[in-house]
Tab-separated table of C-alpha atoms in Angstrom:
chain	number	residue	atom	x	y	z
A	29	MET	CA	41.926	220.618	43.437
A	30	LYS	CA	39.486	218.715	45.655
A	31	GLY	CA	38.139	221.966	47.080
A	32	ARG	CA	37.507	223.287	43.570
A	33	VAL	CA	35.741	220.085	42.514
A	34	LYS	CA	33.735	219.976	45.714
A	35	GLY	CA	32.584	223.560	45.261
A	36	THR	CA	31.554	222.873	41.675
A	37	CYS	CA	29.616	219.787	42.682
A	38	ILE	CA	27.792	221.721	45.393
A	39	ARG	CA	26.822	224.417	42.881
A	40	LEU	CA	25.537	221.717	40.514
A	41	ALA	CA	23.478	220.177	43.309
A	42	GLU	CA	22.023	223.561	44.220
A	43	LYS	CA	20.968	224.263	40.634
A	44	LEU	CA	19.245	220.873	40.449
A	45	SER	CA	17.764	221.261	43.953
A	46	LEU	CA	19.371	217.952	44.920
A	47	PRO	CA	21.234	216.901	48.090
A	48	PHE	CA	25.031	216.724	47.952
A	49	ALA	CA	27.158	214.625	50.288
A	50	SER	CA	30.244	216.681	51.013
A	51	SER	CA	32.188	213.576	52.068
A	52	ARG	CA	31.723	212.041	48.601
A	53	VAL	CA	33.482	214.635	46.458
A	54	ASN	CA	33.572	212.451	43.369
A	55	GLN	CA	29.910	211.419	43.359
A	56	HIS	CA	26.581	213.152	42.871
A	57	VAL	CA	23.352	211.220	43.507
A	58	ILE	CA	20.272	211.591	41.340
A	59	PRO	CA	17.193	209.698	42.671
A	60	SER	CA	16.140	206.911	40.282
A	61	SER	CA	12.482	207.873	40.260
A	62	GLY	CA	10.122	208.660	37.426
A	63	ALA	CA	11.549	212.190	37.391
A	64	THR	CA	15.049	211.010	36.280
A	65	LYS	CA	14.443	211.850	32.630
A	66	ASP	CA	13.264	215.308	33.561
A	67	LEU	CA	16.374	215.782	35.681
A	68	LEU	CA	18.580	214.735	32.771
A	69	ARG	CA	16.809	217.291	30.572
A	70	ARG	CA	17.507	219.929	33.200
A	71	ILE	CA	21.169	218.871	33.289
A	72	SER	CA	21.324	219.132	29.525
A	73	GLY	CA	19.749	222.589	29.682
A	74	LEU	CA	22.499	223.682	32.034
A	75	GLY	CA	25.125	222.380	29.639
A	76	TRP	CA	26.298	219.631	32.006
A	77	PHE	CA	24.928	216.583	30.228
A	78	PHE	CA	26.987	217.239	27.062
A	79	LEU	CA	30.010	217.864	29.236
A	80	MET	CA	29.640	214.576	31.058
A	81	ALA	CA	28.909	212.572	27.919
A	82	SER	CA	31.810	214.062	26.002
A	83	GLU	CA	34.228	213.119	28.790
A	84	GLY	CA	32.768	209.643	29.253
A	85	VAL	CA	31.604	210.262	32.832
A	86	ARG	CA	30.381	207.025	34.371
A	87	TRP	CA	26.815	206.589	35.634
A	88	GLY	CA	26.159	203.937	38.251
A	89	ASN	CA	23.773	202.766	40.985
A	90	CYS	CA	24.828	204.083	44.384
A	91	GLY	CA	22.029	202.490	46.328
A	92	ARG	CA	19.873	205.623	46.560
A	93	GLY	CA	19.520	206.136	42.847
A	94	LEU	CA	21.406	207.040	39.692
A	95	CYS	CA	24.907	208.230	40.477
A	96	VAL	CA	27.373	210.323	38.460
A	97	LEU	CA	30.936	209.221	39.109
A	98	GLN	CA	34.211	211.103	38.502
A	99	VAL	CA	32.736	214.585	38.478
A	100	GLU	CA	36.316	215.875	38.464
A	101	ASN	CA	36.732	214.855	34.808
A	102	ALA	CA	33.433	216.445	33.876
A	103	VAL	CA	34.321	219.689	35.613
A	104	GLU	CA	37.599	219.963	33.722
A	105	GLY	CA	36.326	218.367	30.495
A	106	VAL	CA	35.567	221.311	28.215
A	107	PRO	CA	38.720	223.325	28.970
A	108	HIS	CA	40.784	220.160	28.601
A	109	MET	CA	39.280	219.360	25.204
A	110	ARG	CA	39.735	222.941	24.041
A	111	ASN	CA	43.394	222.966	25.089
A	112	LYS	CA	43.997	219.685	23.313
A	113	LEU	CA	42.440	221.004	20.126
A	114	ILE	CA	44.515	224.197	20.268
A	115	SER	CA	47.666	222.155	20.850
A	116	LEU	CA	46.823	219.869	17.923
A	117	VAL	CA	46.325	222.803	15.548
A	118	ALA	CA	49.521	224.429	16.786
A	119	ASP	CA	51.483	221.209	16.132
A	120	VAL	CA	50.191	220.922	12.568
A	121	LEU	CA	50.890	224.591	11.843
A	122	ALA	CA	54.368	224.215	13.325
A	123	GLY	CA	54.978	221.503	10.739
A	124	LEU	CA	53.706	223.670	7.885
A	125	GLY	CA	55.717	226.723	8.920
A	126	PRO	CA	59.202	225.408	8.044
A	127	LEU	CA	58.018	224.271	4.620
A	128	VAL	CA	56.571	227.711	3.855
A	129	LEU	CA	59.806	229.375	5.000
A	130	LEU	CA	61.832	227.000	2.847
A	131	VAL	CA	59.751	227.671	-0.270
A	132	VAL	CA	60.035	231.438	0.232
A	133	GLY	CA	63.761	231.177	0.952
A	134	ASP	CA	64.333	229.013	-2.106
A	135	ASN	CA	62.906	231.733	-4.341
A	136	TYR	CA	65.645	234.108	-3.186
A	137	LEU	CA	68.540	231.869	-2.125
A	138	HIS	CA	67.992	228.883	-4.452
A	139	LEU	CA	68.577	226.463	-1.585
A	140	PHE	CA	67.406	223.459	-3.574
A	141	ALA	CA	69.687	224.192	-6.506
A	142	ASP	CA	71.917	221.862	-4.501
A	143	LEU	CA	70.207	218.999	-2.677
A	144	ARG	CA	72.809	219.170	0.081
A	145	THR	CA	71.971	222.715	1.139
A	146	GLY	CA	68.250	222.064	0.736
A	147	VAL	CA	68.238	219.006	2.985
A	148	VAL	CA	70.444	220.635	5.635
A	149	ALA	CA	68.156	223.692	5.720
A	150	LEU	CA	65.103	221.425	5.948
A	151	SER	CA	66.716	219.495	8.810
A	152	VAL	CA	67.502	222.621	10.839
A	153	LEU	CA	64.030	224.094	10.360
A	154	TYR	CA	62.190	220.922	11.423
A	155	LEU	CA	64.568	220.399	14.317
A	156	CYS	CA	63.626	223.893	15.508
A	157	ALA	CA	59.921	223.102	15.008
A	158	GLY	CA	60.289	219.988	17.159
A	159	LEU	CA	62.166	221.909	19.857
A	160	ALA	CA	59.497	224.615	19.869
A	161	ARG	CA	56.605	222.151	20.227
A	162	GLY	CA	58.345	219.647	22.509
A	163	GLY	CA	57.688	221.542	25.737
A	164	GLY	CA	55.610	220.195	28.597
A	165	ARG	CA	57.363	216.827	28.681
A	166	PRO	CA	55.189	214.911	26.177
A	167	GLU	CA	54.385	211.381	27.303
A	168	ASN	CA	55.391	209.997	23.893
A	169	PRO	CA	58.009	212.142	22.098
A	170	TRP	CA	57.791	209.986	18.961
A	171	LEU	CA	54.048	210.474	18.686
A	172	LYS	CA	54.396	214.206	19.351
A	173	GLY	CA	57.152	214.455	16.727
A	174	LEU	CA	55.035	212.648	14.147
A	175	LEU	CA	52.181	215.040	14.872
A	176	VAL	CA	54.459	218.084	14.434
A	177	SER	CA	55.779	216.715	11.134
A	178	SER	CA	52.328	215.790	9.781
A	179	GLY	CA	51.481	219.188	8.280
A	180	GLY	CA	54.745	219.534	6.371
A	181	PHE	CA	54.800	215.843	5.455
A	182	LEU	CA	51.390	215.897	3.771
A	183	ALA	CA	52.000	219.233	2.027
A	184	LEU	CA	55.380	218.071	0.722
A	185	LEU	CA	53.923	214.774	-0.434
A	186	ILE	CA	51.166	216.529	-2.381
A	187	LEU	CA	53.446	219.175	-3.902
A	188	GLY	CA	56.348	216.866	-4.652
A	189	TRP	CA	54.497	213.888	-6.090
A	190	GLY	CA	55.012	213.920	-9.828
A	191	GLN	CA	57.430	216.876	-9.601
A	192	LEU	CA	60.395	215.276	-7.844
A	193	HIS	CA	62.195	212.001	-8.345
A	194	HIS	CA	60.787	209.494	-5.886
A	195	GLU	CA	64.198	208.988	-4.277
A	196	VAL	CA	64.551	212.711	-3.622
A	197	LEU	CA	60.990	212.979	-2.312
A	198	ALA	CA	61.628	210.044	0.047
A	199	ILE	CA	64.767	211.768	1.408
A	200	LEU	CA	62.857	214.991	2.036
A	201	LEU	CA	59.910	213.255	3.726
A	202	LEU	CA	62.217	211.179	5.929
A	203	THR	CA	64.109	214.330	6.909
A	204	VAL	CA	60.882	216.093	7.916
A	205	VAL	CA	59.780	213.222	10.163
A	206	LEU	CA	63.117	212.331	11.757
A	207	PHE	CA	64.166	215.861	12.630
A	208	SER	CA	60.738	216.753	14.030
A	209	VAL	CA	60.991	213.712	16.303
A	210	CYS	CA	64.599	214.565	17.207
A	211	GLY	CA	63.591	218.100	18.157
A	212	VAL	CA	60.758	216.942	20.414
A	213	SER	CA	62.948	214.215	21.956
A	214	ALA	CA	65.798	216.663	22.595
A	215	ARG	CA	63.453	219.055	24.401
A	216	HIS	CA	62.052	216.143	26.410
A	217	VAL	CA	65.505	214.838	27.385
A	218	TRP	CA	66.714	218.368	28.135
A	219	ALA	CA	63.871	218.944	30.612
A	220	ALA	CA	63.742	215.456	32.138
A	221	ARG	CA	67.458	214.628	32.450
A	222	SER	CA	70.198	217.043	31.485
A	223	PRO	CA	71.015	219.751	28.915
A	224	ALA	CA	74.112	217.801	27.859
A	225	GLN	CA	72.101	214.768	26.784
A	226	GLY	CA	69.614	217.016	25.019
A	227	ALA	CA	72.475	218.622	23.076
A	228	VAL	CA	73.667	215.167	22.006
A	229	VAL	CA	70.196	214.365	20.648
A	230	VAL	CA	70.366	217.602	18.610
A	231	PHE	CA	73.892	217.427	17.245
A	232	LEU	CA	74.164	213.710	16.415
A	233	PRO	CA	71.399	213.822	13.734
A	234	LEU	CA	72.850	217.042	12.314
A	235	ALA	CA	76.287	215.440	12.080
A	236	ALA	CA	74.737	212.407	10.372
A	237	ILE	CA	72.897	214.480	7.752
A	238	LEU	CA	76.013	216.572	7.036
A	239	THR	CA	78.024	213.396	6.531
A	240	ALA	CA	75.390	212.000	4.169
A	241	ALA	CA	75.277	215.309	2.265
A	242	LEU	CA	79.016	215.200	1.663
A	243	THR	CA	79.438	211.495	0.936
A	244	ILE	CA	76.173	210.027	-0.366
A	245	PHE	CA	74.145	212.768	-2.039
A	246	PRO	CA	76.606	213.639	-4.869
A	247	ALA	CA	76.775	210.082	-6.208
A	248	LEU	CA	73.054	209.548	-5.618
A	249	MET	CA	71.998	212.649	-7.540
A	250	THR	CA	74.343	211.821	-10.413
A	251	GLU	CA	72.840	208.359	-10.744
A	252	ILE	CA	69.255	209.637	-10.498
A	253	ALA	CA	69.762	212.132	-13.344
A	254	THR	CA	71.789	209.790	-15.574
A	255	GLN	CA	70.406	207.020	-17.742
A	256	LYS	CA	72.712	204.586	-19.491
A	257	THR	CA	71.335	203.324	-22.817
A	258	SER	CA	72.376	202.006	-26.209
A	259	VAL	CA	69.920	203.012	-28.940
A	260	THR	CA	70.411	204.346	-32.421
A	261	ALA	CA	70.506	208.149	-32.318
A	262	PRO	CA	67.355	209.679	-33.853
A	263	ALA	CA	67.997	211.881	-36.887
A	264	PHE	CA	67.912	215.539	-35.873
A	265	SER	CA	69.556	218.759	-36.975
A	266	ILE	CA	71.025	221.857	-35.348
A	267	SER	CA	72.238	225.171	-36.783
A	268	LYS	CA	75.578	226.826	-36.184
A	269	LEU	CA	75.573	230.522	-35.350
A	270	ASP	CA	76.607	231.311	-38.945
A	271	GLY	CA	73.434	229.584	-40.182
A	272	THR	CA	75.054	226.330	-41.342
A	273	VAL	CA	72.773	223.354	-40.723
A	274	LEU	CA	74.449	220.365	-39.104
A	275	SER	CA	72.827	216.925	-39.325
A	276	SER	CA	73.285	214.319	-36.609
A	277	SER	CA	74.466	211.861	-39.289
A	278	GLU	CA	77.667	213.895	-39.514
A	279	PHE	CA	78.556	212.885	-35.954
A	280	ARG	CA	79.486	209.340	-36.977
A	281	GLY	CA	83.067	208.451	-36.100
A	282	HIS	CA	83.146	210.865	-33.145
A	283	VAL	CA	82.171	210.773	-29.510
A	284	VAL	CA	79.662	213.622	-29.318
A	285	LEU	CA	78.219	215.427	-26.301
A	286	VAL	CA	75.152	217.527	-27.137
A	287	ASP	CA	73.700	219.723	-24.395
A	288	PHE	CA	70.267	221.343	-24.822
A	289	TRP	CA	69.932	224.528	-22.789
A	290	ALA	CA	68.376	228.012	-22.695
A	291	THR	CA	69.612	231.378	-21.482
A	292	TRP	CA	66.569	231.805	-19.208
A	293	CYS	CA	67.035	228.422	-17.480
A	294	PRO	CA	68.608	228.717	-13.967
A	295	ALA	CA	69.733	225.080	-13.882
A	296	CYS	CA	71.372	225.514	-17.304
A	297	ARG	CA	73.380	228.445	-15.992
A	298	ARG	CA	74.677	226.311	-13.149
A	299	GLU	CA	75.498	223.377	-15.432
A	300	LEU	CA	77.369	225.247	-18.191
A	301	PRO	CA	80.525	225.973	-16.126
A	302	GLU	CA	80.945	222.231	-15.547
A	303	LEU	CA	80.525	221.459	-19.238
A	304	ASP	CA	82.906	224.243	-20.223
A	305	LYS	CA	85.615	222.790	-17.968
A	306	LEU	CA	85.018	219.362	-19.510
A	307	TYR	CA	85.214	220.811	-23.013
A	308	ARG	CA	88.568	222.437	-22.257
A	309	ARG	CA	89.834	219.035	-21.167
A	310	TYR	CA	88.990	217.394	-24.537
A	311	LYS	CA	89.395	220.442	-26.739
A	312	GLY	CA	92.562	219.082	-28.362
A	313	ASN	CA	91.041	215.679	-29.160
A	314	SER	CA	89.601	215.674	-32.681
A	315	ARG	CA	87.575	212.538	-31.922
A	316	VAL	CA	85.475	214.330	-29.306
A	317	VAL	CA	82.841	216.903	-30.294
A	318	PHE	CA	80.857	219.211	-28.000
A	319	TRP	CA	77.763	221.239	-28.899
A	320	ALA	CA	75.836	223.516	-26.544
A	321	VAL	CA	72.503	223.809	-28.343
A	322	ASP	CA	70.391	226.786	-27.317
A	323	VAL	CA	66.743	225.869	-27.896
A	324	GLN	CA	64.903	228.843	-29.396
A	325	LYS	CA	62.060	229.168	-26.942
A	326	ASN	CA	60.615	231.891	-24.676
A	327	GLY	CA	62.332	234.668	-26.600
A	328	ASP	CA	65.767	233.088	-26.988
A	329	THR	CA	67.650	234.064	-30.161
A	330	PRO	CA	71.088	233.183	-31.597
A	331	GLU	CA	72.275	236.651	-30.595
A	332	LYS	CA	71.210	236.126	-26.975
A	333	ALA	CA	72.953	232.764	-26.856
A	334	CYS	CA	76.171	234.219	-28.296
A	335	ASP	CA	76.111	237.198	-25.928
A	336	PHE	CA	75.513	234.899	-22.961
A	337	MET	CA	78.571	232.798	-23.791
A	338	LEU	CA	80.754	235.860	-24.299
A	339	LYS	CA	79.551	237.454	-21.066
A	340	TYR	CA	80.632	234.482	-18.946
A	341	GLY	CA	83.703	233.596	-20.971
A	342	TYR	CA	82.579	230.116	-22.004
A	343	THR	CA	84.385	228.535	-24.947
A	344	LEU	CA	81.869	225.771	-25.684
A	345	PRO	CA	80.823	225.616	-29.359
A	346	VAL	CA	77.289	227.033	-29.594
A	347	ALA	CA	74.485	225.995	-31.917
A	348	VAL	CA	70.769	226.707	-31.978
A	349	ALA	CA	67.680	224.668	-32.755
A	350	ASN	CA	63.927	225.067	-32.655
A	351	GLU	CA	61.628	222.628	-30.959
A	352	LYS	CA	60.358	221.193	-34.241
A	353	SER	CA	63.833	220.140	-35.390
A	354	LEU	CA	64.339	218.332	-32.073
A	355	GLU	CA	61.036	216.423	-32.105
A	356	PRO	CA	62.756	213.143	-33.106
A	357	LEU	CA	64.593	213.226	-29.754
A	358	GLY	CA	61.280	212.730	-27.949
A	359	SER	CA	61.921	208.987	-27.931
A	360	LEU	CA	64.850	209.580	-25.542
A	361	ASN	CA	62.532	210.958	-22.823
A	362	LEU	CA	64.508	214.140	-22.277
A	363	GLU	CA	62.992	215.988	-19.316
A	364	GLY	CA	63.103	219.773	-19.720
A	365	PHE	CA	66.246	221.874	-19.525
A	366	PRO	CA	69.082	221.229	-19.312
A	367	SER	CA	69.267	217.850	-21.024
A	368	LEU	CA	72.261	216.270	-22.661
A	369	ILE	CA	73.066	213.150	-24.632
A	370	VAL	CA	76.335	211.383	-25.371
A	371	ILE	CA	76.582	209.648	-28.746
A	372	ASP	CA	79.286	207.068	-29.482
A	373	GLN	CA	81.337	206.623	-32.639
A	374	THR	CA	78.778	204.269	-34.178
A	375	ASP	CA	75.941	206.801	-33.906
A	376	ARG	CA	74.321	205.242	-30.852
A	377	VAL	CA	73.087	207.196	-27.834
A	378	ARG	CA	74.897	205.795	-24.814
A	379	LEU	CA	73.984	208.236	-22.056
A	380	VAL	CA	71.078	210.587	-21.328
A	381	HIS	CA	71.220	213.163	-18.536
A	382	SER	CA	68.260	215.337	-17.513
A	383	GLY	CA	68.287	218.326	-15.191
A	384	TYR	CA	71.127	219.477	-13.003
A	385	ASP	CA	71.738	219.534	-9.259
A	386	GLY	CA	74.685	221.339	-7.711
A	387	SER	CA	75.639	218.255	-5.711
A	388	GLU	CA	76.202	216.122	-8.820
A	389	GLN	CA	79.588	214.793	-9.872
A	390	LEU	CA	78.686	215.563	-13.468
A	391	GLN	CA	82.098	216.449	-14.834
A	392	SER	CA	83.765	213.279	-13.558
A	393	LYS	CA	80.817	211.115	-14.655
A	394	LEU	CA	80.854	212.453	-18.217
A	395	GLY	CA	84.655	212.290	-18.359
A	396	ARG	CA	84.625	208.595	-17.496
A	397	GLU	CA	81.919	207.946	-20.074
A	398	ILE	CA	83.805	209.771	-22.851
A	399	ASP	CA	87.062	207.964	-22.026
A	400	SER	CA	85.231	204.643	-22.077
A	401	LEU	CA	83.675	205.366	-25.502
A	402	LEU	CA	86.997	206.525	-26.943
A	403	ALA	CA	88.505	203.188	-25.920
A	404	GLU	CA	85.868	201.278	-27.905
A	405	ARG	CA	86.518	200.350	-31.497
A	406	PRO	CA	84.275	202.135	-34.021
């Protein structure tokens, strides 16, 4: 290294027509005469002044004139900066890559139809991103991991804000950061100590996220989507498939579950099997009423709704409604499809549920609510 630096310094001295002391490899003397400014202009013309300034090369008085110290840093400055910039861009892109793959994969595999599979897939992808970018024994694995996660973190924050429940968004963002850091740390430990310890750093977080997916996520998602309330049910009407109009006032004296769905809604298709099983459980109880209300939107018709139920063998009673007849329900803050409400025997809405995630314990949650309302006196 010293030979390379020395040779470079000699070439610099020759271009400036200045003496160079071979015994002082890290210094180059510029006489402090009236010609100093001209010399600096000549340095700048050769591209060396910018190089020295950008690397913070120190200038000092060496007795004979103005002295440039630490020429080694200046010699290596530009390549070093370029490599750092390339590494920085590569880290950010490595954090964006898993998110792009996940979005594309979700379109085909519906990974986020169930939060558990979505989070596990996200964990594995960002762990791989951290492993890929953790080479070279980073001085600070945490800082390197945060840098790798930054691209995906910011993109997910922008895309998810206002689209996802804040609790879900927080889980996803935390997963991105932690598994990026774990990947970088595992690579660091693997190279610096032993492969066995690196494997522990990889598998412990994966075991933790799998445990959380099986034990925490189902109850969490059920609670996020469910809102307990006690308000008088707005007056609305639905139509049976034979054309008979049914008013919500006729529900009094019954515990009623009304689900609003559509044949074109993927989440509705995943929710209906759960509701059909629940309906079969209470089918013999005359005090419990179920209605699966197909909202006539985006080309849905009563015939399509009936054919859909027959195709999949569902026995849920089907009704239809247009958006205008359901406008009074706007006060309940129903969020898209599917949405369901549970009305008690005194015509009060006691539970509102919006959306559906495959990890939810929906059937057991609704069963407990119905049993509780049946135990109440009208």
